[in-house]
Amino acid sequence: KKKITIALAGNPNVGKTTLFNAITGARQHVGNWPGVTVEKKTGKRTYKDTEIEVVDLPGTYSLTAYSIDEVVARDYVVEEKPDVVVQIVDATNLERNLYLTTQLMELGSRVVIALNMWDLAESRGDKIDTRKMEDFLEIPVVKTVANRAEGIDALLEEVVREADKGEHHEHEVSYGDDIEKKIIELEEIVGKDSALSGKYPVRWLSVKLLDGDENILEKIEGSSVGTQVNSVLSTIEKEDYEAAMAEKRYEAINTVLPQVCVKCVKEVTFSD
Ligand code: GDP
Ligand code: K
Ligand code: MG
């Protein structure tokens, strides 16, 4: 029997737990992530001839080290390298959810999107073209209604197919000339530290450094290239870069969205 590991990622309240339960049924184990008091749930499911280990990641909006949940989620993805990351996307809140997708792309994960809450999107009249979504993102998209266990087999079918592909795709956000220049500068430096570059994608490290990611900055402090990295970072306004990079990610999403969702209800955002 073939064995694969998949991780479930997603914003809070998108139906992650419901989908996890629908996939694994009673075969669950609840513990803690090592070293922190964040709950870790794992479960098993056999689909056709594949035994699937399912790991539920903490709900996150981003994969920058803004919270312990985000560090737990991305450390797992980078260090344990699950065969596939299933991102559960709330179909009624595409813009915000796809931000996390851009982050998973940057990590180089092999992603499958479970387009959940499909029933709600349909009933309010949204017309989401999942084919186009797949083309633009270069990620398979499967419609699901987790609380009715709809779309689970189709999702697992896609997951198993993707796991067979091995290497991840190279799709990523481009940040424009100025930022890309800094990314390249940092890549050249960080690439020289084999301990870091052996463990993390070099472009991702560089992007996170420009994002002002404390967790990555700490790793750099202790590395052989710390001084060189800091001298590059001292030439920029970190807050400006972080904001500009977030804007570029949303820009990338918003060039895709109008073509993917031609009749989507304008999102009503309540303060949160
Ligand atoms: P999590 O925070 O991502 O783990 O989200 P939960 O699994 O706790 O789900 C949040 C709420 O959404 C619960 O009330 C679920 O029953 C509901 N829910 C989950 N998936 C769907 C879906 O596809 N359609 C609808 N209508 N409700 C869903
Ligand atoms: K929310
Ligand atoms: Mg949950």
JSON list of N, CA, C and O in Angstrom, two decimals, residues 2 23 25 35 47 56 98-99 102 122 126 153 163-164 169 177 180 192 196 198 204 212 214 227 229 244 247:
[
{"chain": "A", "resi": 2, "resn": "LYS", "atom": "N", "xyz": [0.43, 2.24, -0.75]},
{"chain": "A", "resi": 2, "resn": "LYS", "atom": "CA", "xyz": [1.15, 3.50, -0.81]},
{"chain": "A", "resi": 2, "resn": "LYS", "atom": "C", "xyz": [0.76, 4.36, 0.39]},
{"chain": "A", "resi": 2, "resn": "LYS", "atom": "O", "xyz": [-0.38, 4.34, 0.84]},
{"chain": "A", "resi": 23, "resn": "ILE", "atom": "N", "xyz": [-13.13, 13.64, 6.32]},
{"chain": "A", "resi": 23, "resn": "ILE", "atom": "CA", "xyz": [-12.11, 12.80, 5.68]},
{"chain": "A", "resi": 23, "resn": "ILE", "atom": "C", "xyz": [-11.73, 11.63, 6.58]},
{"chain": "A", "resi": 23, "resn": "ILE", "atom": "O", "xyz": [-11.64, 10.49, 6.14]},
{"chain": "A", "resi": 25, "resn": "GLY", "atom": "N", "xyz": [-13.13, 10.61, 9.70]},
{"chain": "A", "resi": 25, "resn": "GLY", "atom": "CA", "xyz": [-14.10, 9.92, 10.54]},
{"chain": "A", "resi": 25, "resn": "GLY", "atom": "C", "xyz": [-13.61, 9.82, 11.97]},
{"chain": "A", "resi": 25, "resn": "GLY", "atom": "O", "xyz": [-13.11, 10.79, 12.53]},
{"chain": "A", "resi": 35, "resn": "GLY", "atom": "N", "xyz": [6.59, 21.49, 21.81]},
{"chain": "A", "resi": 35, "resn": "GLY", "atom": "CA", "xyz": [7.11, 22.72, 22.38]},
{"chain": "A", "resi": 35, "resn": "GLY", "atom": "C", "xyz": [6.10, 23.83, 22.58]},
{"chain": "A", "resi": 35, "resn": "GLY", "atom": "O", "xyz": [6.41, 24.84, 23.20]},
{"chain": "A", "resi": 47, "resn": "TYR", "atom": "N", "xyz": [-7.77, 5.75, 0.91]},
{"chain": "A", "resi": 47, "resn": "TYR", "atom": "CA", "xyz": [-8.51, 6.03, -0.32]},
{"chain": "A", "resi": 47, "resn": "TYR", "atom": "C", "xyz": [-7.94, 5.17, -1.43]},
{"chain": "A", "resi": 47, "resn": "TYR", "atom": "O", "xyz": [-6.77, 5.28, -1.78]},
{"chain": "A", "resi": 56, "resn": "ASP", "atom": "N", "xyz": [-4.01, 18.33, 10.62]},
{"chain": "A", "resi": 56, "resn": "ASP", "atom": "CA", "xyz": [-4.78, 19.57, 10.64]},
{"chain": "A", "resi": 56, "resn": "ASP", "atom": "C", "xyz": [-3.88, 20.70, 11.14]},
{"chain": "A", "resi": 56, "resn": "ASP", "atom": "O", "xyz": [-3.46, 20.69, 12.30]},
{"chain": "A", "resi": 98, "resn": "LEU", "atom": "N", "xyz": [-7.37, 33.71, -0.70]},
{"chain": "A", "resi": 98, "resn": "LEU", "atom": "CA", "xyz": [-6.30, 33.48, -1.68]},
{"chain": "A", "resi": 98, "resn": "LEU", "atom": "C", "xyz": [-4.98, 34.10, -1.25]},
{"chain": "A", "resi": 98, "resn": "LEU", "atom": "O", "xyz": [-3.92, 33.76, -1.78]},
{"chain": "A", "resi": 99, "resn": "TYR", "atom": "N", "xyz": [-5.04, 35.00, -0.29]},
{"chain": "A", "resi": 99, "resn": "TYR", "atom": "CA", "xyz": [-3.78, 35.55, 0.25]},
{"chain": "A", "resi": 99, "resn": "TYR", "atom": "C", "xyz": [-2.93, 34.41, 0.82]},
{"chain": "A", "resi": 99, "resn": "TYR", "atom": "O", "xyz": [-1.72, 34.35, 0.58]},
{"chain": "A", "resi": 102, "resn": "THR", "atom": "N", "xyz": [-1.20, 32.48, -1.89]},
{"chain": "A", "resi": 102, "resn": "THR", "atom": "CA", "xyz": [0.06, 33.06, -2.39]},
{"chain": "A", "resi": 102, "resn": "THR", "atom": "C", "xyz": [1.22, 32.68, -1.46]},
{"chain": "A", "resi": 102, "resn": "THR", "atom": "O", "xyz": [2.34, 32.47, -1.91]},
{"chain": "A", "resi": 122, "resn": "GLU", "atom": "N", "xyz": [-23.12, 29.39, -4.11]},
{"chain": "A", "resi": 122, "resn": "GLU", "atom": "CA", "xyz": [-24.13, 29.14, -5.13]},
{"chain": "A", "resi": 122, "resn": "GLU", "atom": "C", "xyz": [-25.45, 29.80, -4.79]},
{"chain": "A", "resi": 122, "resn": "GLU", "atom": "O", "xyz": [-26.08, 30.45, -5.62]},
{"chain": "A", "resi": 126, "resn": "ASP", "atom": "N", "xyz": [-23.23, 33.57, -6.75]},
{"chain": "A", "resi": 126, "resn": "ASP", "atom": "CA", "xyz": [-21.88, 33.74, -7.27]},
{"chain": "A", "resi": 126, "resn": "ASP", "atom": "C", "xyz": [-21.63, 32.76, -8.41]},
{"chain": "A", "resi": 126, "resn": "ASP", "atom": "O", "xyz": [-22.07, 31.61, -8.35]},
{"chain": "A", "resi": 153, "resn": "ASP", "atom": "N", "xyz": [-14.60, 12.53, -1.97]},
{"chain": "A", "resi": 153, "resn": "ASP", "atom": "CA", "xyz": [-13.91, 11.59, -2.84]},
{"chain": "A", "resi": 153, "resn": "ASP", "atom": "C", "xyz": [-13.19, 12.30, -3.99]},
{"chain": "A", "resi": 153, "resn": "ASP", "atom": "O", "xyz": [-12.05, 11.96, -4.33]},
{"chain": "A", "resi": 163, "resn": "ALA", "atom": "N", "xyz": [-0.04, 14.04, -5.34]},
{"chain": "A", "resi": 163, "resn": "ALA", "atom": "CA", "xyz": [1.05, 13.46, -4.54]},
{"chain": "A", "resi": 163, "resn": "ALA", "atom": "C", "xyz": [2.01, 12.67, -5.43]},
{"chain": "A", "resi": 163, "resn": "ALA", "atom": "O", "xyz": [3.21, 12.62, -5.18]},
{"chain": "A", "resi": 164, "resn": "ASP", "atom": "N", "xyz": [1.47, 12.08, -6.50]},
{"chain": "A", "resi": 164, "resn": "ASP", "atom": "CA", "xyz": [2.27, 11.30, -7.43]},
{"chain": "A", "resi": 164, "resn": "ASP", "atom": "C", "xyz": [3.24, 12.15, -8.23]},
{"chain": "A", "resi": 164, "resn": "ASP", "atom": "O", "xyz": [4.21, 11.66, -8.78]},
{"chain": "A", "resi": 169, "resn": "HIS", "atom": "N", "xyz": [5.25, 22.96, -8.11]},
{"chain": "A", "resi": 169, "resn": "HIS", "atom": "CA", "xyz": [5.35, 23.92, -9.21]},
{"chain": "A", "resi": 169, "resn": "HIS", "atom": "C", "xyz": [6.06, 25.19, -8.75]},
{"chain": "A", "resi": 169, "resn": "HIS", "atom": "O", "xyz": [6.30, 25.39, -7.57]},
{"chain": "A", "resi": 177, "resn": "ASP", "atom": "N", "xyz": [10.28, 45.44, -9.91]},
{"chain": "A", "resi": 177, "resn": "ASP", "atom": "CA", "xyz": [11.74, 45.58, -10.05]},
{"chain": "A", "resi": 177, "resn": "ASP", "atom": "C", "xyz": [12.48, 45.87, -8.75]},
{"chain": "A", "resi": 177, "resn": "ASP", "atom": "O", "xyz": [13.46, 45.19, -8.42]},
{"chain": "A", "resi": 180, "resn": "GLU", "atom": "N", "xyz": [12.23, 42.95, -6.26]},
{"chain": "A", "resi": 180, "resn": "GLU", "atom": "CA", "xyz": [12.90, 41.77, -6.82]},
{"chain": "A", "resi": 180, "resn": "GLU", "atom": "C", "xyz": [14.42, 41.90, -6.75]},
{"chain": "A", "resi": 180, "resn": "GLU", "atom": "O", "xyz": [15.13, 40.92, -6.52]},
{"chain": "A", "resi": 192, "resn": "LYS", "atom": "N", "xyz": [24.52, 31.13, 0.43]},
{"chain": "A", "resi": 192, "resn": "LYS", "atom": "CA", "xyz": [25.86, 30.69, 0.85]},
{"chain": "A", "resi": 192, "resn": "LYS", "atom": "C", "xyz": [25.85, 29.95, 2.18]},
{"chain": "A", "resi": 192, "resn": "LYS", "atom": "O", "xyz": [26.81, 29.28, 2.54]},
{"chain": "A", "resi": 196, "resn": "LEU", "atom": "N", "xyz": [21.00, 26.95, 6.25]},
{"chain": "A", "resi": 196, "resn": "LEU", "atom": "CA", "xyz": [19.72, 27.60, 5.98]},
{"chain": "A", "resi": 196, "resn": "LEU", "atom": "C", "xyz": [19.14, 27.19, 4.63]},
{"chain": "A", "resi": 196, "resn": "LEU", "atom": "O", "xyz": [17.99, 26.79, 4.52]},
{"chain": "A", "resi": 198, "resn": "GLY", "atom": "N", "xyz": [19.76, 24.67, 2.87]},
{"chain": "A", "resi": 198, "resn": "GLY", "atom": "CA", "xyz": [19.44, 23.26, 2.76]},
{"chain": "A", "resi": 198, "resn": "GLY", "atom": "C", "xyz": [18.06, 22.97, 3.33]},
{"chain": "A", "resi": 198, "resn": "GLY", "atom": "O", "xyz": [17.42, 21.97, 2.99]},
{"chain": "A", "resi": 204, "resn": "TRP", "atom": "N", "xyz": [12.14, 32.11, -0.59]},
{"chain": "A", "resi": 204, "resn": "TRP", "atom": "CA", "xyz": [11.19, 32.29, 0.51]},
{"chain": "A", "resi": 204, "resn": "TRP", "atom": "C", "xyz": [11.85, 32.98, 1.71]},
{"chain": "A", "resi": 204, "resn": "TRP", "atom": "O", "xyz": [11.30, 33.89, 2.29]},
{"chain": "A", "resi": 212, "resn": "GLY", "atom": "N", "xyz": [10.13, 41.36, 7.21]},
{"chain": "A", "resi": 212, "resn": "GLY", "atom": "CA", "xyz": [10.45, 41.65, 8.60]},
{"chain": "A", "resi": 212, "resn": "GLY", "atom": "C", "xyz": [10.07, 40.52, 9.54]},
{"chain": "A", "resi": 212, "resn": "GLY", "atom": "O", "xyz": [9.79, 40.74, 10.72]},
{"chain": "A", "resi": 214, "resn": "GLU", "atom": "N", "xyz": [10.19, 38.05, 12.18]},
{"chain": "A", "resi": 214, "resn": "GLU", "atom": "CA", "xyz": [11.06, 37.93, 13.37]},
{"chain": "A", "resi": 214, "resn": "GLU", "atom": "C", "xyz": [11.71, 36.55, 13.49]},
{"chain": "A", "resi": 214, "resn": "GLU", "atom": "O", "xyz": [12.87, 36.42, 13.86]},
{"chain": "A", "resi": 227, "resn": "THR", "atom": "N", "xyz": [25.60, 39.10, 9.27]},
{"chain": "A", "resi": 227, "resn": "THR", "atom": "CA", "xyz": [26.08, 40.47, 9.11]},
{"chain": "A", "resi": 227, "resn": "THR", "atom": "C", "xyz": [25.77, 41.00, 7.71]},
{"chain": "A", "resi": 227, "resn": "THR", "atom": "O", "xyz": [25.30, 42.13, 7.54]},
{"chain": "A", "resi": 229, "resn": "VAL", "atom": "N", "xyz": [23.42, 39.96, 5.65]},
{"chain": "A", "resi": 229, "resn": "VAL", "atom": "CA", "xyz": [21.98, 40.14, 5.50]},
{"chain": "A", "resi": 229, "resn": "VAL", "atom": "C", "xyz": [21.56, 41.45, 6.15]},
{"chain": "A", "resi": 229, "resn": "VAL", "atom": "O", "xyz": [20.83, 42.25, 5.56]},
{"chain": "A", "resi": 244, "resn": "ALA", "atom": "N", "xyz": [4.34, 46.98, 0.89]},
{"chain": "A", "resi": 244, "resn": "ALA", "atom": "CA", "xyz": [4.38, 46.91, -0.57]},
{"chain": "A", "resi": 244, "resn": "ALA", "atom": "C", "xyz": [4.24, 45.46, -1.05]},
{"chain": "A", "resi": 244, "resn": "ALA", "atom": "O", "xyz": [3.61, 45.18, -2.07]},
{"chain": "A", "resi": 247, "resn": "GLU", "atom": "N", "xyz": [0.70, 44.32, -0.68]},
{"chain": "A", "resi": 247, "resn": "GLU", "atom": "CA", "xyz": [-0.07, 44.94, -1.76]},
{"chain": "A", "resi": 247, "resn": "GLU", "atom": "C", "xyz": [0.11, 44.18, -3.07]},
{"chain": "A", "resi": 247, "resn": "GLU", "atom": "O", "xyz": [-0.84, 43.96, -3.81]}
]
